[in-house]
Tab-separated table of C-alpha atoms in Angstrom:
chain	number	residue	atom	x	y	z
A	21	MET	CA	32.350	76.772	113.523
A	22	GLU	CA	34.057	79.942	113.534
A	23	ASN	CA	36.933	78.437	115.509
A	24	ALA	CA	37.406	75.713	112.937
A	25	GLN	CA	37.341	78.263	110.158
A	26	LEU	CA	39.857	80.470	111.998
A	27	ARG	CA	42.077	77.466	112.624
A	28	GLY	CA	41.955	76.592	108.955
A	29	GLU	CA	42.852	80.123	107.937
A	30	LEU	CA	45.610	80.172	110.549
A	31	ASN	CA	47.067	76.947	109.202
A	32	GLN	CA	46.824	78.320	105.675
A	33	VAL	CA	48.644	81.537	106.765
A	34	ARG	CA	51.322	79.448	108.508
A	35	VAL	CA	51.874	77.346	105.399
A	36	GLU	CA	52.046	80.514	103.288
A	37	LEU	CA	54.466	82.123	105.786
A	38	THR	CA	56.670	79.046	105.796
A	39	GLY	CA	56.679	79.064	102.011
A	40	LEU	CA	57.539	82.762	101.883
A	41	ARG	CA	60.365	82.304	104.379
A	42	ALA	CA	61.741	79.417	102.325
A	43	GLU	CA	61.536	81.565	99.180
A	44	MET	CA	63.297	84.471	100.979
A	45	SER	CA	66.027	82.134	102.129
A	46	ARG	CA	66.427	80.714	98.619
A	47	LEU	CA	66.685	84.216	97.116
A	48	GLY	CA	69.017	85.468	99.849
A	49	VAL	CA	66.667	88.201	100.925
A	50	LEU	CA	67.754	89.994	104.084
A	51	SER	CA	65.503	91.405	106.739
A	52	ALA	CA	65.100	95.170	107.083
A	53	ILE	CA	67.285	95.141	110.213
A	54	GLU	CA	70.043	93.204	108.424
A	55	LEU	CA	69.823	95.576	105.465
A	56	GLU	CA	70.148	98.618	107.758
A	57	GLN	CA	73.163	97.085	109.508
A	58	HIS	CA	74.757	96.367	106.132
A	59	ARG	CA	74.057	99.951	104.986
A	60	VAL	CA	75.651	101.402	108.156
A	61	ARG	CA	78.741	99.202	107.747
A	62	LEU	CA	79.136	100.206	104.098
A	63	SER	CA	78.690	103.893	105.014
A	64	ARG	CA	81.522	103.609	107.545
A	65	GLU	CA	83.767	101.878	105.006
A	66	ILE	CA	83.046	104.592	102.445
A	67	ALA	CA	83.861	107.325	104.996
A	68	ASP	CA	87.119	105.585	105.980
A	69	LEU	CA	88.161	105.096	102.361
A	70	THR	CA	87.279	108.707	101.536
A	71	THR	CA	89.420	109.980	104.419
A	72	LYS	CA	92.296	107.721	103.403
A	73	GLY	CA	91.978	108.808	99.763
A	74	GLU	CA	92.017	112.489	100.720
A	75	ALA	CA	95.170	111.973	102.823
A	76	GLU	CA	96.885	110.156	99.941
A	77	LYS	CA	95.813	112.918	97.544
A	78	ALA	CA	97.317	115.568	99.843
A	79	GLU	CA	100.578	113.605	100.020
A	80	LEU	CA	100.681	113.230	96.243
A	81	ASP	CA	100.011	116.972	95.849
A	82	ARG	CA	103.006	117.762	98.096
A	83	TYR	CA	105.164	115.332	96.121
A	84	LEU	CA	104.031	116.875	92.832
A	85	ARG	CA	104.876	120.393	94.065
A	86	GLY	CA	108.378	119.165	94.968
A	87	LEU	CA	108.812	117.626	91.523
A	88	ARG	CA	107.663	120.839	89.856
A	89	GLN	CA	110.258	122.809	91.829
A	90	GLN	CA	112.966	120.380	90.694
A	91	ILE	CA	111.852	120.815	87.095
A	92	VAL	CA	112.157	124.605	87.412
A	93	VAL	CA	115.675	124.274	88.863
A	94	THR	CA	116.659	121.819	86.121
A	95	GLU	CA	115.278	124.099	83.404
A	96	GLU	CA	117.167	127.076	84.855
A	97	THR	CA	120.377	125.025	84.964
A	98	ALA	CA	119.885	123.924	81.358
A	99	LEU	CA	119.309	127.524	80.232
A	100	LEU	CA	122.442	128.687	82.030
A	101	GLN	CA	124.483	125.863	80.487
A	102	GLU	CA	123.189	126.766	77.030
A	103	ALA	CA	124.556	130.266	77.655
A	104	GLY	CA	127.897	128.781	78.726
A	105	VAL	CA	127.461	129.315	82.479
A	106	TYR	CA	128.279	126.218	84.505
A	107	GLN	CA	128.169	125.668	88.243
A	108	TYR	CA	131.621	124.718	89.474
A	109	ARG	CA	131.726	121.728	91.761
A	110	HIS	CA	134.865	121.432	93.831
A	111	PRO	CA	136.286	117.903	94.041
A	112	LEU	CA	136.543	118.188	97.839
A	113	SER	CA	132.830	118.913	98.225
A	114	ASP	CA	132.328	115.191	98.735
A	115	ALA	CA	134.268	113.958	101.789
A	116	VAL	CA	134.054	110.305	100.739
A	117	ALA	CA	135.490	111.084	97.305
A	118	TYR	CA	138.211	113.194	98.972
A	119	GLN	CA	139.197	110.318	101.275
A	120	SER	CA	139.203	107.910	98.356
A	121	GLN	CA	141.409	110.183	96.241
A	122	LEU	CA	143.765	110.779	99.186
A	123	SER	CA	144.092	107.012	99.702
A	124	ARG	CA	144.892	106.514	95.989
A	125	LEU	CA	147.577	109.212	96.158
A	126	GLN	CA	149.161	107.615	99.236
A	127	ASP	CA	149.247	104.236	97.468
A	128	GLN	CA	150.809	105.883	94.412
A	129	ILE	CA	153.507	107.557	96.565
A	130	LYS	CA	154.334	104.231	98.225
A	131	ALA	CA	154.601	102.500	94.856
A	132	MET	CA	156.884	105.197	93.489
A	133	THR	CA	159.297	104.984	96.444
A	134	ARG	CA	159.878	101.284	95.943
A	135	LYS	CA	162.883	100.142	93.933
A	136	ASP	CA	162.651	101.483	90.380
A	137	GLY	CA	159.353	103.176	91.232
A	138	GLY	CA	160.479	106.446	89.698
A	139	ALA	CA	160.545	108.562	92.875
A	140	VAL	CA	164.338	108.747	93.039
A	141	LYS	CA	166.355	109.604	89.942
A	142	ALA	CA	170.147	109.585	90.157
A	143	ALA	CA	173.109	109.602	87.877
A	144	THR	CA	174.381	106.106	87.253
A	145	GLY	CA	178.030	107.098	87.179
A	146	TRP	CA	178.172	108.447	90.762
A	147	THR	CA	181.324	107.798	92.707
A	148	VAL	CA	182.266	108.261	96.368
A	149	ASN	CA	185.970	108.762	97.124
A	150	GLY	CA	186.672	107.604	93.577
A	151	SER	CA	184.773	104.331	94.053
A	152	ALA	CA	181.823	103.539	91.784
A	153	ALA	CA	180.761	100.684	94.132
A	154	GLU	CA	180.553	103.095	97.111
A	155	GLY	CA	178.577	105.501	94.879
A	156	ARG	CA	176.039	102.778	94.055
A	157	VAL	CA	175.722	101.886	97.798
A	158	MET	CA	175.177	105.524	98.712
A	159	LEU	CA	172.521	105.944	95.977
A	160	ARG	CA	170.786	102.760	97.105
A	161	ASP	CA	170.790	103.907	100.748
A	162	PHE	CA	169.261	107.265	99.817
A	163	SER	CA	166.725	105.612	97.523
A	164	GLU	CA	165.570	103.094	100.131
A	165	GLY	CA	165.386	105.699	102.899
A	166	GLY	CA	162.089	107.073	101.500
A	167	SER	CA	160.379	103.691	101.152
A	168	LYS	CA	160.335	102.735	104.840
A	169	ASP	CA	156.670	102.758	105.983
């Protein structure tokens, strides 16, 4: 009879085990091995995020130091300006601006050398060999000589 009793207890333990496993599954309970694996994975993620955060903090610290230096320079400039001391900036310090200004001047010179552009001023009563017509031709020839590109 002992075998029958042991079989009965074994069946009862199996039923209880099956019920407990079903309950664990329903509750989402993880095994100890799964929990340890999850803990290790989370520990790695925390370490990676900590390292990344420290690197970002160091970069932000460098950026902040740079900004603080700019503030000091700006404050010094403001104090000097309040005292009437200004830093001269030569117009040719910027090559692009220089080229742009040079191009504008060349365009202005071309425009002025065109007819009635103002580059050539002459007396209107000019004569050549007593001829007013030859005087006008000579003035026109001199005036147009500068406008040839």
